[in-house]
mmCIF file of C-alpha atoms in Angstrom:
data_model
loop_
_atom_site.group_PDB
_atom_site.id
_atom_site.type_symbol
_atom_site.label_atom_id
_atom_site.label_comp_id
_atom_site.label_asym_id
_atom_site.label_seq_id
_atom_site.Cartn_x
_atom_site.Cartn_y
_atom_site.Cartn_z
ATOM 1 C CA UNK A 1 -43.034 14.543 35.118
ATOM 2 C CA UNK A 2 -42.280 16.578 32.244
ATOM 3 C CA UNK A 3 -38.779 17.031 33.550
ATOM 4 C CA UNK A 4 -37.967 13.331 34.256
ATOM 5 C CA UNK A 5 -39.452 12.720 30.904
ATOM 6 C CA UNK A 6 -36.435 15.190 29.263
ATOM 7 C CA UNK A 7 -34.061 13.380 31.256
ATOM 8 C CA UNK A 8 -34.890 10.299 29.666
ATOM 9 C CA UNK A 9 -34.869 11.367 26.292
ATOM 10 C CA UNK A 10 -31.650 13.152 27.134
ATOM 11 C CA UNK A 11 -30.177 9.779 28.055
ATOM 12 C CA UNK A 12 -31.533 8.116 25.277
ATOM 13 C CA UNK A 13 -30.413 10.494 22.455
ATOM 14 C CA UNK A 14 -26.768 9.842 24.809
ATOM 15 C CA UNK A 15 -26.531 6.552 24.122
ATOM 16 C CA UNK A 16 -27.967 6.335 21.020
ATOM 17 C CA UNK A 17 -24.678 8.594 19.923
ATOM 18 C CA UNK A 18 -22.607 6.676 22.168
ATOM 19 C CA UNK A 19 -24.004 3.557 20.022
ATOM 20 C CA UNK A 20 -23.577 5.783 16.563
ATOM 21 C CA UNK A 21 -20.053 7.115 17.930
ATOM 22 C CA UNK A 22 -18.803 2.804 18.917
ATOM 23 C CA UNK A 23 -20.063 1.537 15.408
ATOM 24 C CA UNK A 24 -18.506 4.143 13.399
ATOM 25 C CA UNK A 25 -15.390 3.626 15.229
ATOM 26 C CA UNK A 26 -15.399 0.029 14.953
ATOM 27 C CA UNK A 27 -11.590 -1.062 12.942
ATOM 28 C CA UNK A 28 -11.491 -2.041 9.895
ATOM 29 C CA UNK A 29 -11.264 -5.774 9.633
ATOM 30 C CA UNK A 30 -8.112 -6.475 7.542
ATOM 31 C CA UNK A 31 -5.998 -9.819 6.158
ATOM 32 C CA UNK A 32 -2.296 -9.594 5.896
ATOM 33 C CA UNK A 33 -1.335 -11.755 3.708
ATOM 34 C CA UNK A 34 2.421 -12.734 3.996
ATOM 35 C CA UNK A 35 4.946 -15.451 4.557
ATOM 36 C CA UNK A 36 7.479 -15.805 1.678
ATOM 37 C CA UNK A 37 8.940 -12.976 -0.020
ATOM 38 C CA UNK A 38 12.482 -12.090 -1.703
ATOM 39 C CA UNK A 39 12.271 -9.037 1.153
ATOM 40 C CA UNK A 40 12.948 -9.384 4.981
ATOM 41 C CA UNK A 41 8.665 -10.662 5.103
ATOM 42 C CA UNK A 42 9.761 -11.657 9.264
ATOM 43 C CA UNK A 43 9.725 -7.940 9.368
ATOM 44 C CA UNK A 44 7.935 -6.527 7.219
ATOM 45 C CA UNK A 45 4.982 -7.969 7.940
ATOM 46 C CA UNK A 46 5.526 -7.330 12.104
ATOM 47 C CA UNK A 47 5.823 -3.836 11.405
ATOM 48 C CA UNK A 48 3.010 -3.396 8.692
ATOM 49 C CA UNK A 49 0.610 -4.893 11.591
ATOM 50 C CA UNK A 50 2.357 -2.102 14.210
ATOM 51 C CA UNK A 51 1.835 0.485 11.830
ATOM 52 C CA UNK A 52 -1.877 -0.572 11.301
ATOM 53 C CA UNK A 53 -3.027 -1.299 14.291
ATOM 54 C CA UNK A 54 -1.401 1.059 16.396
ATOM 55 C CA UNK A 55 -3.338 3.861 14.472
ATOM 56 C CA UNK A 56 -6.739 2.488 16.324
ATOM 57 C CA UNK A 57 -8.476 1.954 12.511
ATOM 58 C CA UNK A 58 -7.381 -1.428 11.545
ATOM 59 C CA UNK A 59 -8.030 -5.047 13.397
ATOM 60 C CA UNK A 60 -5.351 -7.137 11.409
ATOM 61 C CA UNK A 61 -5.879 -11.029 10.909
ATOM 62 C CA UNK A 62 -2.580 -12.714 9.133
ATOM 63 C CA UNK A 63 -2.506 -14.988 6.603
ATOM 64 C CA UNK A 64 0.912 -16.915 6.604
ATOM 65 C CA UNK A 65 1.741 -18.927 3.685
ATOM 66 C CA UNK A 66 3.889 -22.639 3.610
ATOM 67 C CA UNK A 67 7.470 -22.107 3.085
ATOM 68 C CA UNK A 68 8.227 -21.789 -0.733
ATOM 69 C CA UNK A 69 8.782 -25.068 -2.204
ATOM 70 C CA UNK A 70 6.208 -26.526 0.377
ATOM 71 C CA UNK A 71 3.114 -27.519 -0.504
ATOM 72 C CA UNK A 72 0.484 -24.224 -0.859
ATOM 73 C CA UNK A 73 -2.861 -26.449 -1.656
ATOM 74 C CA UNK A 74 -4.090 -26.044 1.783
ATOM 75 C CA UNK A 75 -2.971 -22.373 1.620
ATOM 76 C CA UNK A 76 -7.019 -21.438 0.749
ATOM 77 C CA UNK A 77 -7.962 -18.054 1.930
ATOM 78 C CA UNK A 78 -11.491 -16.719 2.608
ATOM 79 C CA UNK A 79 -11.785 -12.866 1.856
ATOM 80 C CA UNK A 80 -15.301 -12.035 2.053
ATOM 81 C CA UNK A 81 -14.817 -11.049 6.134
ATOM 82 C CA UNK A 82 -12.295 -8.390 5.152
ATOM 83 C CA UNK A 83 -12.295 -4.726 4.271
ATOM 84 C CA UNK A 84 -9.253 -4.805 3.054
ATOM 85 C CA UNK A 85 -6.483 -6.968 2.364
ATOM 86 C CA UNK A 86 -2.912 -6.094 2.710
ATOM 87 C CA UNK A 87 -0.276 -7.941 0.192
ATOM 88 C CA UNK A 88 2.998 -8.547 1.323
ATOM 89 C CA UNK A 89 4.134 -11.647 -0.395
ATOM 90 C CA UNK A 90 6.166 -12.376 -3.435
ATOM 91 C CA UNK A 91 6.717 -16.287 -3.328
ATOM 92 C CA UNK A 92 5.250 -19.811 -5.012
ATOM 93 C CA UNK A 93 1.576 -19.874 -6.676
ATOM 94 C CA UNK A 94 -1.583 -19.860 -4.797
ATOM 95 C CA UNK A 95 -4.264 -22.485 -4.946
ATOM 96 C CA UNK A 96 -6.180 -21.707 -7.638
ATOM 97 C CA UNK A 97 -9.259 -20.990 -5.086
ATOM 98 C CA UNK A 98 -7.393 -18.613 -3.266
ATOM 99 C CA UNK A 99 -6.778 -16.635 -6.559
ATOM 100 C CA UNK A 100 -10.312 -16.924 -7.913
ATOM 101 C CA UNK A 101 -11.703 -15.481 -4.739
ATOM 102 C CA UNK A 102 -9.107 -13.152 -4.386
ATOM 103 C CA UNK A 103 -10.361 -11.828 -8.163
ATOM 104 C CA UNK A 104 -13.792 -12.085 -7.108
ATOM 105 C CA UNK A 105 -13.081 -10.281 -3.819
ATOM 106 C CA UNK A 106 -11.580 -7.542 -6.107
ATOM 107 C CA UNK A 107 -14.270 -7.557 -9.153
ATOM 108 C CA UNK A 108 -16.483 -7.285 -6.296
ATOM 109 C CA UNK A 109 -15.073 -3.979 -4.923
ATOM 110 C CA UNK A 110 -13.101 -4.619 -2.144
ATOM 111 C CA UNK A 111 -9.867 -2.565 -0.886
ATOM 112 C CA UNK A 112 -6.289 -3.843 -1.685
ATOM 113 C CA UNK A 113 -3.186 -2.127 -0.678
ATOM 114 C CA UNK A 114 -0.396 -3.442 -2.428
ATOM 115 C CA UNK A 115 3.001 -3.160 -0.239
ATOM 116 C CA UNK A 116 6.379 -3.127 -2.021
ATOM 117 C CA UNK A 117 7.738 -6.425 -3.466
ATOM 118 C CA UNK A 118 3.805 -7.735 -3.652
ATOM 119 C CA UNK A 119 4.326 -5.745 -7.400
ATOM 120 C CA UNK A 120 7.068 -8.551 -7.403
ATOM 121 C CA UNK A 121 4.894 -11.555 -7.485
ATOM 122 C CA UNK A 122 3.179 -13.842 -9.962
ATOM 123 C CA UNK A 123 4.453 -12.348 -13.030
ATOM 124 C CA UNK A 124 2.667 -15.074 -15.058
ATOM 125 C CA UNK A 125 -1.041 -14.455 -13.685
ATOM 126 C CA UNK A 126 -2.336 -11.176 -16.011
ATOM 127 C CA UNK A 127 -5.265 -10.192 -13.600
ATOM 128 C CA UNK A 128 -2.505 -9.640 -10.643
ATOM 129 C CA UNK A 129 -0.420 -7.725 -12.784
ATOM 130 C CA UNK A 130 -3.115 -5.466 -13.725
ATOM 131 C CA UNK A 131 -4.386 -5.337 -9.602
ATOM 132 C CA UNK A 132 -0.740 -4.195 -9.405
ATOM 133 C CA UNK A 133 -1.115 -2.245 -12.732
ATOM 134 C CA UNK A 134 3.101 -2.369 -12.846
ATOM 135 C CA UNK A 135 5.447 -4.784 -11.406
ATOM 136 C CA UNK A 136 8.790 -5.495 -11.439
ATOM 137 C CA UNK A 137 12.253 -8.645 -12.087
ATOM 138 C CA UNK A 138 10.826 -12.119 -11.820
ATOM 139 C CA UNK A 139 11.423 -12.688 -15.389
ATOM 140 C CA UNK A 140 9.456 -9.227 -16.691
ATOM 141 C CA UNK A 141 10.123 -7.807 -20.230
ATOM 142 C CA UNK A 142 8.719 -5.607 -22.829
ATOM 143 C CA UNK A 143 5.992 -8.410 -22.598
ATOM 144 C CA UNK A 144 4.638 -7.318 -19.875
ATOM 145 C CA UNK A 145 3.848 -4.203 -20.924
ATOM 146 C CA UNK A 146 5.398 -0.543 -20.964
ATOM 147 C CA UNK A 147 7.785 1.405 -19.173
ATOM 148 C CA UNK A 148 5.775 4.043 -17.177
ATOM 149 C CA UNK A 149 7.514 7.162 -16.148
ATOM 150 C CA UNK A 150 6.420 10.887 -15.358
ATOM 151 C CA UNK A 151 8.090 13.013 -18.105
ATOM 152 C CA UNK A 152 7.080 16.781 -19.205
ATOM 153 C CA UNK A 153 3.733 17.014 -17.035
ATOM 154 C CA UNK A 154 2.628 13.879 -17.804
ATOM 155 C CA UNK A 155 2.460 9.570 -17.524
ATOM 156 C CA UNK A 156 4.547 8.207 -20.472
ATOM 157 C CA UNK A 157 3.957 4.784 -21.738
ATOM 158 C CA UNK A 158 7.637 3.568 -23.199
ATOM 159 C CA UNK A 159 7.574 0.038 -24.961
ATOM 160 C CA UNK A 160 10.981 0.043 -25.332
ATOM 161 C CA UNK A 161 12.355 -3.423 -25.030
ATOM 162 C CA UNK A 162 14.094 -4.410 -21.741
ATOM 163 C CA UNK A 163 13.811 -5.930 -18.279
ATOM 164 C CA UNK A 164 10.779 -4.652 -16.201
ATOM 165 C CA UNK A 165 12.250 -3.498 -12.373
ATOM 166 C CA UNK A 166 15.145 -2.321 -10.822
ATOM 167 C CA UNK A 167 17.191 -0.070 -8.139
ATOM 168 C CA UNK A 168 20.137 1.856 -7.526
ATOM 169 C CA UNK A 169 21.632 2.061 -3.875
ATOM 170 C CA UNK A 170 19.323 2.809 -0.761
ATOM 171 C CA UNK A 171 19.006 6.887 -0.141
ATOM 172 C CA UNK A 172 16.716 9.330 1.150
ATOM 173 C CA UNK A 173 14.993 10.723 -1.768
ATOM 174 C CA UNK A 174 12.233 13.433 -2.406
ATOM 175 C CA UNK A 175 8.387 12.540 -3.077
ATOM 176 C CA UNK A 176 7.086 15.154 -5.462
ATOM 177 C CA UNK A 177 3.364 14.769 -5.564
ATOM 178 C CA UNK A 178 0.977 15.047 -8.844
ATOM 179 C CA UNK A 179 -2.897 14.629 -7.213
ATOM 180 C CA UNK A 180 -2.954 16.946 -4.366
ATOM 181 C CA UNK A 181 -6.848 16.798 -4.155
ATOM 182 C CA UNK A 182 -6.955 12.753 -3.866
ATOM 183 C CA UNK A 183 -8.308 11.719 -0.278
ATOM 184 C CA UNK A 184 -5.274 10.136 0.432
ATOM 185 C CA UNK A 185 -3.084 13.231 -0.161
ATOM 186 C CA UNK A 186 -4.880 16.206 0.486
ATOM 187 C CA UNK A 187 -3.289 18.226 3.245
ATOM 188 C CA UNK A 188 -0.078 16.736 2.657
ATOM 189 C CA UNK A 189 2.746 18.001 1.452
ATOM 190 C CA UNK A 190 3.501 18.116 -2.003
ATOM 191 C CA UNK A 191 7.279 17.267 -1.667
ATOM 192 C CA UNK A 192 8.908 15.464 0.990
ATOM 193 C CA UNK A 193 11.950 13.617 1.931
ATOM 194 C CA UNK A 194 11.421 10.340 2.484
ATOM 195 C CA UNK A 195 13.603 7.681 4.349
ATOM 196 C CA UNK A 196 16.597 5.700 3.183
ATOM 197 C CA UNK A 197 14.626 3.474 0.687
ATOM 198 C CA UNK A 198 15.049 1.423 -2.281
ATOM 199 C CA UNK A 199 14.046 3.718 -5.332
ATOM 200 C CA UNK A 200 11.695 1.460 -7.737
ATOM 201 C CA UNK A 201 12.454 2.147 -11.200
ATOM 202 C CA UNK A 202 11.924 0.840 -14.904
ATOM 203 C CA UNK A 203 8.872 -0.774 -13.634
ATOM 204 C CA UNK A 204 6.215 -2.401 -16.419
ATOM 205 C CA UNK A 205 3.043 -3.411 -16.632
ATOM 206 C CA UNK A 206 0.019 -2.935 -17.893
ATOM 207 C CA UNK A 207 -0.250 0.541 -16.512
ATOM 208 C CA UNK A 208 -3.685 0.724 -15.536
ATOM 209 C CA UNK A 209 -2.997 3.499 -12.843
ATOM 210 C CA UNK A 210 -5.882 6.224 -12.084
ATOM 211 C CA UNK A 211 -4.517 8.738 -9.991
ATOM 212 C CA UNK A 212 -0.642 9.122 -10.001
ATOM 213 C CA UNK A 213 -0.105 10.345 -6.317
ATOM 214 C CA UNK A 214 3.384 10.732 -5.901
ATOM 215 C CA UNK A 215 6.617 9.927 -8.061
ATOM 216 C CA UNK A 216 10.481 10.383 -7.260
ATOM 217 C CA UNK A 217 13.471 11.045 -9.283
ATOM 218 C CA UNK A 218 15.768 8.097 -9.841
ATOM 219 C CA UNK A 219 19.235 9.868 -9.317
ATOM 220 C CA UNK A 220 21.950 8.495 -12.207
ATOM 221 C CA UNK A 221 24.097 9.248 -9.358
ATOM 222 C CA UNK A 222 22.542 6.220 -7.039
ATOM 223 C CA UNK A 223 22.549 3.970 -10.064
ATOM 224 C CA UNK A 224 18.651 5.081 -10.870
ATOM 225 C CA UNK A 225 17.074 5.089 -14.121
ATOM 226 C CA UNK A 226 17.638 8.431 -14.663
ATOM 227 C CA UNK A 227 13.646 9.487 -14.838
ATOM 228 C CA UNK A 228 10.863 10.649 -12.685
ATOM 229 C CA UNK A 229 9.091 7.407 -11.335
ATOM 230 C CA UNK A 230 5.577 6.643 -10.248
ATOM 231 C CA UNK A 231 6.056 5.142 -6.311
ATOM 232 C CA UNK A 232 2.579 5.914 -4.937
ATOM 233 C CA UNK A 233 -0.526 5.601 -7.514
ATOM 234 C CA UNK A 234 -4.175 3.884 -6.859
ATOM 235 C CA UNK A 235 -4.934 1.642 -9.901
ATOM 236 C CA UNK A 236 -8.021 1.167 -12.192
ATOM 237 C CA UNK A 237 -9.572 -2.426 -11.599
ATOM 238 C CA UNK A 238 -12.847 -2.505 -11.630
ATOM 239 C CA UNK A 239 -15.239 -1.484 -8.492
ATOM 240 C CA UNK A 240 -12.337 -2.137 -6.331
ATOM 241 C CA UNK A 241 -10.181 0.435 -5.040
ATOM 242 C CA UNK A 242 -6.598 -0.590 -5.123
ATOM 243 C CA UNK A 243 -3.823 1.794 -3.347
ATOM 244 C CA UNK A 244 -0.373 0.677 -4.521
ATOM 245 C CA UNK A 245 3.079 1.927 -2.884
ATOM 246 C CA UNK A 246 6.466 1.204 -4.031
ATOM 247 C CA UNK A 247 7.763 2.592 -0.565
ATOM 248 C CA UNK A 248 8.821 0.659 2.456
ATOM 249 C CA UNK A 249 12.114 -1.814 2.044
ATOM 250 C CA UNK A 250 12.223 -3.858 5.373
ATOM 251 C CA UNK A 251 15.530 -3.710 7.148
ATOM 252 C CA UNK A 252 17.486 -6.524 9.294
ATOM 253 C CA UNK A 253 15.577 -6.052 12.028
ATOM 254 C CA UNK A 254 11.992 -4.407 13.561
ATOM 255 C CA UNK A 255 14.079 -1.639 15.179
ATOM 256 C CA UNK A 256 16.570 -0.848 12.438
ATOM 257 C CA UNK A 257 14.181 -0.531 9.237
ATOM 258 C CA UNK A 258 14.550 3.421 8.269
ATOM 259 C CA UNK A 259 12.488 2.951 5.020
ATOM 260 C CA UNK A 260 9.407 1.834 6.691
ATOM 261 C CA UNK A 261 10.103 3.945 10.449
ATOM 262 C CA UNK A 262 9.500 7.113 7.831
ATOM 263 C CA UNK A 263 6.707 8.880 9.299
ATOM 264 C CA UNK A 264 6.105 9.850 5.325
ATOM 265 C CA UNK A 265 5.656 5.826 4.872
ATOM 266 C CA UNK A 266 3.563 5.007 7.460
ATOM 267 C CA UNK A 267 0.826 7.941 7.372
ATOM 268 C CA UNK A 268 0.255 7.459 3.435
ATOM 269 C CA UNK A 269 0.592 3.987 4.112
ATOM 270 C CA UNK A 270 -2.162 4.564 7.143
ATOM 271 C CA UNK A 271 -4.385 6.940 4.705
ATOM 272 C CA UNK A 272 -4.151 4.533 1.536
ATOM 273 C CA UNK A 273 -5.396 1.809 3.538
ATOM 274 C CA UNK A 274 -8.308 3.356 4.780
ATOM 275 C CA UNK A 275 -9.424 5.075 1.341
ATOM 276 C CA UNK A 276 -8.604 1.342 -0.089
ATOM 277 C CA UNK A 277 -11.125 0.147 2.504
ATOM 278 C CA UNK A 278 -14.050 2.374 3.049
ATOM 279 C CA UNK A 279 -13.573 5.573 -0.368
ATOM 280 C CA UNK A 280 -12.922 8.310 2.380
ATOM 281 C CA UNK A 281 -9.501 10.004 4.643
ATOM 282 C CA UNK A 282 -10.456 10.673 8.656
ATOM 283 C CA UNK A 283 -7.371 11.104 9.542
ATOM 284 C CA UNK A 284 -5.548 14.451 10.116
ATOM 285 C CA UNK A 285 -1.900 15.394 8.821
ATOM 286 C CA UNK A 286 0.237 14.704 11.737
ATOM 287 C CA UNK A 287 2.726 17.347 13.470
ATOM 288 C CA UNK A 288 5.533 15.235 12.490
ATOM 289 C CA UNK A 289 5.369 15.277 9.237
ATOM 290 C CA UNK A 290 8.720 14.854 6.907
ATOM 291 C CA UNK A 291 9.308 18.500 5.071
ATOM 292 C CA UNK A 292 10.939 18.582 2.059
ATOM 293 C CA UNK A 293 14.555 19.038 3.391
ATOM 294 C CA UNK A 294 14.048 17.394 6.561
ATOM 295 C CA UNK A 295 13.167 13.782 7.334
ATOM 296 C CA UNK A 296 11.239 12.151 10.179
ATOM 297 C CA UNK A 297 10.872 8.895 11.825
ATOM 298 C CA UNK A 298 8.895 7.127 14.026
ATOM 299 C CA UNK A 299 10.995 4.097 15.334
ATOM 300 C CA UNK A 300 8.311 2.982 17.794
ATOM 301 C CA UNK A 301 5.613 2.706 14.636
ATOM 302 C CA UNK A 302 2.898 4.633 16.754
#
């Protein structure tokens, strides 16, 4: 008796873990918000998905927007189901119920990952811009807040007049990281050559960044700015956590995009979204890893 009765418990304390083991690993339920963009969006936002769900974390539900110049007043998004939501549009104005929830879903602490040209959009709606904490063209000036550079150890805030955004040619450049204890970077690398990529520079904004992550030198030489320049930086908004990348140009096509096939893009993409969505890193620093003089890409996105 006494041994059938430790055979039960033994299966019971089995599939109790088993239960434990299948929530815990249950994705993270995720809205990709896309559909017009001054970027390839027809492939960014296919391979964003790839990247995400390929890892095994994410479940990804897309949100594509009317054309621009179409009507966007049926374009109303719900938010509270997600975990995090993943911006990859740079087009016309939202409804304004999409942006009040999307505020509230912030205010309210969820995750955000903000994806390249999204730090493009809506350059007249000041609680974006500060989600973003710096953005870039559309019309931006010294009105839209400083310059924000790395320089001598530290952030610099430059109000210097001028237009907010720019890039030089595509290259492969090196990220040199500044919080190596972050969840998002620790056990990385703290250089490493990244992909040929656009180069973000003479970005502005309000510069509400919290922890600078990882910033690049804009080469003269490429037609850069000439200064050290925050690309990878989680921003101060509130109870939400907001992970913000300036990496990741979309090429012509899924299989011929080197920017975002950078194994460098897609596992700080892969470990920003998760920190964005539940505070914490699982996942470990993959074999594959660029180095700082050698690059590495994963064309299939897995």
């Amino acid at each position: 008796m006494r041994k059938l009765f430790r055979q039960l418990a033994l299966a019971m304390i089995i599939c109790m873990g088993l239960a434990t083991f299948a929530w815990a690993g249950k994705p993270i339920k995720t809205l990709l918000i896309t559909g017009q963009n001054n970027h390839n969006w027809p492939v960014s936002h296919v391979v964003l998905e790839k990247i995400l769900e390929n890892s095994g974390l994410f479940e990804v539900d897309l949100a594509v927007s009317p054309a621009k110049g179409e009507d966007m007043s049926g374009f109303v998004l719900d938010f509270e189901p997600y975990q995090l939501v993943v911006l990859d549009y740079n087009g016309d104005a939202w409804p304004k119920e999409t942006r009040d929830r999307f505020l509230a879903y912030a205010e309210q602490g969820g995750g955000i990952v903000v994806y390249h040209a999204a730090d493009n959009a809506f350059a007249d709606w000041p609680e974006y811009n500060r989600i973003c904490a710096l953005g870039g063209w559309e019309n931006r000036d010294e009105k839209a807040g400083p310059y924000v550079y790395w320089q001598g150890g530290a952030l610099v805030r430059d109000d210097s007049p001028g237009v907010g955004g720019s890039h030089g040619k595509q290259h492969q450049y090196v990220l040199n990281g500044r919080k190596m204890d972050h969840p998002v970077t620790a056990g990385l690398p703290e250089h490493w050559l990244h992909g040929q990529d656009e180069l973000y520079d003479r970005m502005r904004g309000p510069g509400n960044i919290k922890d600078l992550l990882y910033t690049a030198y804009s080469e003269k030489s490429t037609g850069g700015s000439g200064r050290e320049e925050p690309l990878i930086f989680t921003v101060d908004y509130g109870k939400a956590r907001i992970f913000h990348t300036m990496l990741g140009h979309a090429g012509e096509t899924v299989e011929n995009s080197p920017a975002m096939q950078c194994v460098g893009f897609q596992v700080t993409l892969l470990r920003g979204a998760e920190w964005a969505a539940t505070g914490r890193v699982t996942q470990s620093v993959p074999s594959d890893f660029p180095t700082e003089h050698q690059s590495t890409a994963r064309k299939d996105y897995r």
